[in-house]
XYZ file of C-alpha atoms in Angstrom:
436
model
C -22.608 2.347 16.459
C -20.152 1.277 19.170
C -22.953 -0.494 21.040
C -24.045 -2.197 17.822
C -20.521 -3.527 17.260
C -20.124 -4.657 20.872
C -23.415 -6.564 20.641
C -22.002 -8.684 17.805
C -19.519 -10.146 20.280
C -21.697 -10.065 23.413
C -21.798 -7.195 25.865
C -21.187 -9.738 28.651
C -17.908 -10.740 26.986
C -16.540 -7.403 25.852
C -17.144 -3.678 26.132
C -16.154 -0.762 23.978
C -13.056 -0.099 26.074
C -11.716 -3.597 25.395
C -11.206 -2.833 21.738
C -7.619 -1.751 21.098
C -6.722 1.874 21.578
C -3.715 1.499 19.340
C -0.122 1.601 20.457
C 1.638 4.867 19.665
C 5.370 5.519 19.779
C 5.006 9.112 20.950
C 2.811 10.772 23.574
C 1.807 13.399 21.011
C 1.094 10.928 18.205
C -2.497 10.056 19.137
C -3.354 13.755 19.345
C -1.898 14.194 15.868
C -4.293 11.557 14.524
C -7.176 13.192 16.393
C -6.199 16.561 14.888
C -6.100 15.010 11.436
C -9.664 13.734 11.787
C -10.845 17.051 13.246
C -9.311 18.894 10.284
C -11.499 16.799 7.981
C -14.550 17.651 10.119
C -13.843 21.384 10.031
C -13.005 21.401 6.309
C -15.887 19.032 5.373
C -13.214 17.086 3.547
C -12.474 13.488 2.656
C -10.593 11.134 4.941
C -8.889 8.330 3.019
C -7.225 5.264 4.512
C -5.226 3.146 2.054
C -4.444 -0.409 3.100
C -1.499 -2.295 1.633
C -1.307 -5.999 2.292
C -1.134 -9.571 1.079
C -3.719 -12.191 0.024
C -5.442 -12.455 3.397
C -6.067 -8.695 3.387
C -7.265 -8.872 -0.236
C -10.013 -11.183 1.045
C -8.829 -14.400 -0.585
C -10.952 -17.347 0.501
C -13.922 -15.068 1.134
C -15.832 -12.552 -0.939
C -13.979 -9.275 -1.492
C -16.824 -7.450 0.255
C -15.997 -9.517 3.365
C -12.368 -8.360 3.482
C -11.694 -6.356 6.604
C -10.908 -3.001 4.917
C -14.341 -3.130 3.220
C -16.025 -4.171 6.493
C -14.235 -1.315 8.279
C -15.469 1.292 5.812
C -19.020 -0.027 5.822
C -19.154 0.048 9.630
C -18.219 3.710 10.082
C -18.936 5.485 6.789
C -22.346 6.823 7.850
C -21.046 8.005 11.231
C -18.239 9.963 9.619
C -20.664 11.301 7.002
C -22.806 12.692 9.831
C -19.709 14.627 10.941
C -19.253 15.991 7.411
C -16.460 13.611 6.359
C -16.423 11.571 3.165
C -14.765 8.454 4.596
C -13.027 5.942 2.306
C -10.974 2.820 2.984
C -9.088 1.580 -0.079
C -8.213 -2.087 -0.069
C -5.081 -2.103 -2.235
C -3.870 -5.534 -1.090
C -2.467 -8.112 -3.513
C -2.058 -11.838 -3.140
C 1.442 -13.180 -2.581
C 3.385 -9.910 -2.566
C 5.408 -8.052 0.078
C 5.332 -4.276 0.332
C 8.152 -3.795 -2.205
C 8.279 -2.863 -5.077
C 4.771 -1.348 -4.918
C 6.000 0.838 -2.050
C 8.033 2.748 -4.631
C 4.760 3.689 -6.311
C 2.802 5.082 -3.373
C 1.056 7.915 -5.192
C 0.086 5.880 -8.254
C -0.789 2.854 -6.158
C -2.575 4.344 -3.111
C -3.522 7.827 -4.278
C -2.340 11.373 -3.660
C -5.295 12.052 -1.347
C -4.391 9.401 1.248
C -4.580 10.490 4.906
C -3.470 7.238 6.562
C -1.364 4.456 5.049
C -1.731 0.981 6.575
C 0.924 -1.773 6.412
C -0.433 -5.324 6.673
C 2.082 -7.719 5.141
C 2.307 -9.742 8.364
C 2.647 -13.157 6.674
C 5.054 -12.246 3.870
C 7.433 -9.576 5.182
C 9.571 -8.996 8.262
C 12.274 -7.105 6.412
C 13.450 -3.980 8.238
C 14.741 -2.382 5.038
C 11.480 -2.808 3.126
C 9.481 -1.783 6.194
C 11.364 1.484 6.584
C 11.131 2.092 2.846
C 7.345 1.682 3.076
C 7.197 4.224 5.906
C 9.393 6.725 4.071
C 7.604 6.525 0.738
C 4.271 6.897 2.560
C 5.546 9.968 4.404
C 6.455 11.600 1.071
C 2.908 11.441 -0.307
C 1.321 14.838 -1.117
C -0.961 15.049 1.956
C 1.749 13.939 4.415
C -0.229 10.931 5.643
C 0.012 9.196 8.997
C 1.077 5.570 9.237
C -0.425 2.477 10.849
C 1.077 -1.018 11.107
C -1.045 -4.060 11.849
C 1.765 -5.753 13.763
C 4.420 -4.406 16.127
C 7.529 -4.993 14.065
C 10.698 -4.697 16.143
C 12.269 -2.075 13.880
C 9.422 0.428 14.306
C 10.793 1.637 17.641
C 13.946 2.790 15.838
C 12.111 4.904 13.243
C 12.014 7.877 15.611
C 11.456 10.415 12.834
C 8.039 8.854 12.136
C 6.879 8.469 15.728
C 5.315 11.917 16.133
C 5.451 13.372 12.627
C 3.614 10.414 11.057
C 1.818 9.397 14.279
C 3.267 5.914 13.776
C 1.014 3.439 15.552
C 0.114 -0.234 15.705
C -3.398 -1.680 15.615
C -2.998 -5.351 16.515
C -6.346 -7.063 17.067
C -5.075 -10.426 18.287
C -5.187 -9.983 22.086
C -8.838 -8.924 21.932
C -9.642 -11.667 19.445
C -7.988 -14.319 21.620
C -9.939 -13.090 24.629
C -13.194 -13.436 22.693
C -12.204 -16.938 21.649
C -11.470 -17.809 25.271
C -14.917 -16.562 26.302
C -16.564 -18.425 23.418
C -18.084 -15.349 21.779
C -20.335 -16.405 18.931
C -18.957 -13.431 17.012
C -15.678 -15.270 16.435
C -16.199 -18.987 17.090
C -17.127 -21.585 14.465
C -15.558 -19.500 11.724
C -15.577 -20.520 8.072
C -14.944 -19.048 4.640
C -17.774 -16.774 3.452
C -20.847 -15.986 5.504
C -22.962 -17.639 2.818
C -21.952 -20.465 0.494
C -19.054 -19.699 -1.858
C -16.202 -21.368 -3.693
C -13.654 -18.587 -3.692
C -9.960 -19.212 -4.447
C -7.638 -19.128 -1.467
C -9.538 -21.252 1.035
C -6.402 -22.383 2.860
C -5.532 -22.649 6.548
C -3.467 -19.457 6.664
C -6.288 -17.245 5.380
C -8.895 -15.800 7.729
C -12.516 -16.842 7.644
C -15.314 -14.305 7.318
C -15.715 -13.851 11.088
C -12.038 -13.078 11.538
C -12.220 -10.635 8.625
C -15.252 -9.010 10.208
C -13.540 -8.764 13.571
C -10.469 -7.080 12.090
C -12.725 -4.579 10.355
C -14.748 -3.927 13.500
C -11.592 -3.580 15.575
C -10.381 -0.793 13.295
C -13.892 0.681 13.243
C -13.973 0.944 17.036
C -10.549 2.560 17.081
C -11.498 5.215 14.540
C -14.852 5.858 16.192
C -12.948 6.611 19.391
C -10.668 8.984 17.478
C -13.673 10.762 15.934
C -15.390 11.020 19.312
C -12.272 12.513 20.873
C -11.955 14.975 17.990
C -15.497 16.369 18.222
C -16.155 16.127 21.979
C -12.769 16.938 23.511
C -10.563 18.781 21.020
C -13.134 20.840 19.123
C -14.464 22.667 22.228
C -10.930 23.896 22.982
C -10.503 25.643 19.632
C -10.364 29.388 19.315
C -12.698 31.142 16.883
C -9.810 31.550 14.456
C -9.020 27.830 14.640
C -12.540 26.978 13.528
C -11.614 28.286 10.072
C -10.495 25.379 7.820
C -7.858 27.675 6.289
C -6.165 28.216 9.636
C -2.508 27.215 9.513
C -3.074 24.614 12.231
C -5.092 22.584 9.733
C -3.467 23.420 6.400
C -0.037 22.502 7.760
C -1.254 18.965 8.526
C -1.836 18.126 4.870
C 1.152 19.768 3.204
C 3.795 17.526 1.680
C 6.746 17.059 4.004
C 9.702 19.043 2.699
C 12.429 16.754 3.957
C 12.828 13.475 5.817
C 15.402 12.426 8.371
C 18.085 10.171 6.903
C 17.140 6.474 6.787
C 17.984 4.443 9.890
C 18.878 1.294 7.957
C 22.153 1.682 6.064
C 20.686 -0.500 3.307
C 17.797 1.913 2.796
C 19.691 3.984 0.253
C 18.686 7.635 -0.224
C 18.597 7.066 -4.004
C 15.350 5.124 -3.575
C 14.346 5.815 0.046
C 14.442 9.613 0.013
C 13.148 10.329 -3.494
C 9.597 10.518 -4.823
C 8.759 8.384 -7.861
C 5.906 8.188 -10.326
C 5.068 4.810 -11.771
C 3.246 2.816 -14.363
C 2.640 -0.812 -13.466
C 0.973 -4.018 -14.575
C -0.129 -5.111 -11.101
C -3.606 -4.401 -9.797
C -5.186 -2.687 -7.961
C -3.745 0.722 -8.766
C -4.932 4.288 -9.186
C -2.270 5.592 -11.561
C -1.354 4.618 -15.123
C -1.020 1.028 -16.231
C 2.264 0.069 -17.852
C 0.435 -0.500 -21.116
C -0.748 3.138 -20.980
C 2.768 4.522 -21.448
C 3.795 2.201 -24.297
C 4.778 4.275 -27.335
C 1.774 3.976 -29.671
C 3.851 4.048 -32.848
C 5.094 0.475 -32.363
C 2.705 -0.676 -29.653
C 3.493 -3.797 -27.633
C 5.189 -5.275 -30.717
C 5.091 -8.922 -29.714
C 5.291 -8.409 -25.944
C 2.439 -10.074 -24.030
C 0.557 -8.975 -20.938
C 0.094 -12.261 -19.120
C 0.026 -14.137 -15.831
C 2.949 -16.228 -14.635
C 1.044 -19.453 -15.387
C -2.261 -20.770 -16.709
C -3.202 -21.805 -13.185
C -2.632 -18.241 -11.907
C -4.695 -16.893 -14.809
C -7.577 -19.304 -14.129
C -7.629 -18.606 -10.368
C -7.517 -14.858 -10.954
C -10.352 -15.005 -13.453
C -12.502 -17.062 -11.067
C -11.689 -14.809 -8.123
C -12.667 -11.705 -10.065
C -15.863 -13.110 -11.565
C -17.191 -15.131 -8.618
C -15.811 -13.329 -5.581
C -15.214 -9.707 -6.620
C -11.441 -9.738 -6.124
C -9.519 -6.703 -7.338
C -5.900 -7.900 -7.307
C -4.031 -9.265 -10.289
C -0.354 -9.949 -11.010
C 0.394 -9.806 -14.705
C 3.696 -9.017 -16.349
C 4.552 -7.566 -19.747
C 6.595 -10.442 -21.137
C 9.081 -10.318 -23.986
C 11.323 -12.999 -25.465
C 13.438 -13.522 -28.563
C 10.340 -13.558 -30.775
C 9.319 -10.091 -29.514
C 10.536 -6.836 -31.014
C 11.344 -3.409 -29.592
C 8.986 -1.942 -27.004
C 9.304 1.685 -25.893
C 7.823 3.519 -22.921
C 7.194 7.269 -22.928
C 8.060 8.844 -19.588
C 6.647 12.337 -19.211
C 8.007 15.161 -17.073
C 11.139 13.510 -15.699
C 13.114 15.644 -13.271
C 16.380 17.307 -14.186
C 19.199 14.949 -13.084
C 16.490 12.429 -12.313
C 16.333 8.640 -12.143
C 14.618 6.094 -14.359
C 14.031 2.558 -13.084
C 12.208 -0.651 -13.922
C 11.156 -3.743 -11.979
C 10.170 -7.240 -12.945
C 11.059 -10.907 -12.992
C 14.360 -11.495 -14.775
C 15.982 -14.869 -15.426
C 19.389 -13.191 -15.445
C 20.846 -9.862 -14.346
C 23.409 -10.069 -17.134
C 21.200 -8.057 -19.441
C 23.939 -7.474 -21.996
C 24.004 -11.220 -22.698
C 20.443 -11.362 -23.952
C 18.824 -7.912 -24.196
C 19.165 -4.354 -25.351
C 17.943 -1.683 -22.936
C 18.129 1.913 -24.107
C 17.269 5.255 -22.582
C 16.947 8.084 -25.072
C 18.719 5.953 -27.710
C 21.689 5.209 -25.425
C 22.402 1.670 -24.192
C 22.253 1.409 -20.406
C 22.718 -2.324 -19.698
C 26.025 -1.601 -17.926
C 24.747 1.572 -16.249
C 22.151 -0.026 -13.978
C 22.170 -0.113 -10.172
C 20.192 -2.840 -8.470
C 17.925 -1.660 -5.657
C 16.183 -4.380 -3.639
C 14.700 -7.766 -4.435
C 11.522 -9.460 -3.246
C 10.812 -13.167 -3.279
C 7.721 -14.895 -1.928
C 5.656 -17.873 -3.000
C 3.779 -15.428 -5.227
C 6.474 -13.329 -6.916
C 10.131 -12.811 -7.674
C 10.903 -9.165 -8.350
C 13.985 -6.986 -8.662
C 14.369 -3.309 -9.555
C 17.147 -1.619 -11.527
C 17.791 2.100 -11.879
C 19.975 4.542 -13.759
C 20.743 8.238 -13.902
C 22.750 7.807 -17.102
C 21.442 9.828 -20.047
C 18.320 10.919 -18.159
C 17.153 14.263 -19.493
C 14.771 16.852 -18.093
C 11.291 16.460 -19.541
C 10.201 13.580 -21.747
C 12.310 10.397 -21.861
C 11.977 7.155 -23.832
C 12.921 3.787 -22.323
C 13.209 0.791 -24.664
C 13.693 -2.980 -24.370
C 14.404 -5.805 -26.787
C 15.328 -9.439 -26.172
C 18.120 -10.269 -28.610
C 19.198 -13.849 -28.039
C 19.008 -16.977 -25.955
C 16.100 -18.582 -24.164
C 15.831 -15.858 -21.522
C 12.672 -13.791 -21.272
C 11.859 -10.827 -19.075
C 8.612 -9.879 -17.402
C 8.273 -6.151 -16.748
C 5.888 -5.039 -14.013
C 6.918 -1.478 -13.045
C 8.532 1.496 -14.751
C 9.453 4.397 -12.455
C 10.832 7.903 -12.817
C 11.498 10.912 -10.625
C 8.938 13.549 -11.559
C 9.805 17.114 -12.425
C 8.104 20.114 -10.883
C 4.545 20.480 -12.150
């Protein structure tokens, strides 16, 4: 497989060793990733990589099947299957969004079975606070995943608690890509959108063509093939007989939820949202957990609230991208205004002394001026703490949280727009889960 990939770019222009080895922040971190792959071999288990990113990662401009996470999976799936691993790469990227607020919803967005979480928001986020939050929420997933960034953000060197424990590493393909361009490799030159003819939304200068998408996928493929090779040819022969049992503590300890994290490095990464696990329901796609509409109280239903895009243009582009190009991402909001009535959300199994939060696009933070927000029949407009905000060309989002009147077990969160021309667009509802 490695030879097949190298031949795409010309064996006279590149060899397998030229593909990035990944940059790790700890000498023991690469071995931790190798161990993680070997555990999946020994246990005949799945190995899931979940990729978070923006429009370029979602494949915009090309077919979704040409996006690099899909190319990556296709390139190595059979090789990993031969080693007994069910290998999956989930492309969970969305156009025009940074990592937050979806980072607060790691389990319901990426999945509880994730082994590696990838950050690729290179064009829309350089925020140290949101970057650390992404790392921390990923580290709190049930299988204690490892973490990969697609660019070497300056703040990563300071996140020492993730260097070994989460095998924090960077897979930046650009030096190899630039070398291939310099040597005029046909595998990267004369790039364009879509290998065959297409008219996909997002064909703009800042999005990659299909050859660049393919190269990014193949770059990750070569890296993970090297990790698999090291696992089965170097590490496996050193195991004792006892360690060849998938139930050995060496392997089970790798996929147990981390009990506690080091305090955040950034003082703005507050423990209230950076050291706590949340469950979510959201309107944005793709997702693996419940949609926001799924937790609406059925007695009243949406009651005049509308699940809609920010504009007709956004709706038309999304529809065309889904139907013609296979795109998976979508940014709708549940919108209410003065003509809407009460809407209630049923939150199951909230933790004792827990937190309830919501995110969306709000014309004003002065909720008391134009809305009623109740939790378990108690008004909370003046009991809300603002977390972080995100603004890009694609979205404007802020999150608000409260611990006021939160009860253990089932909670009910309600909204109504009461006056004025202000509307609100809800995208996420979050809560701290109780013990199952």
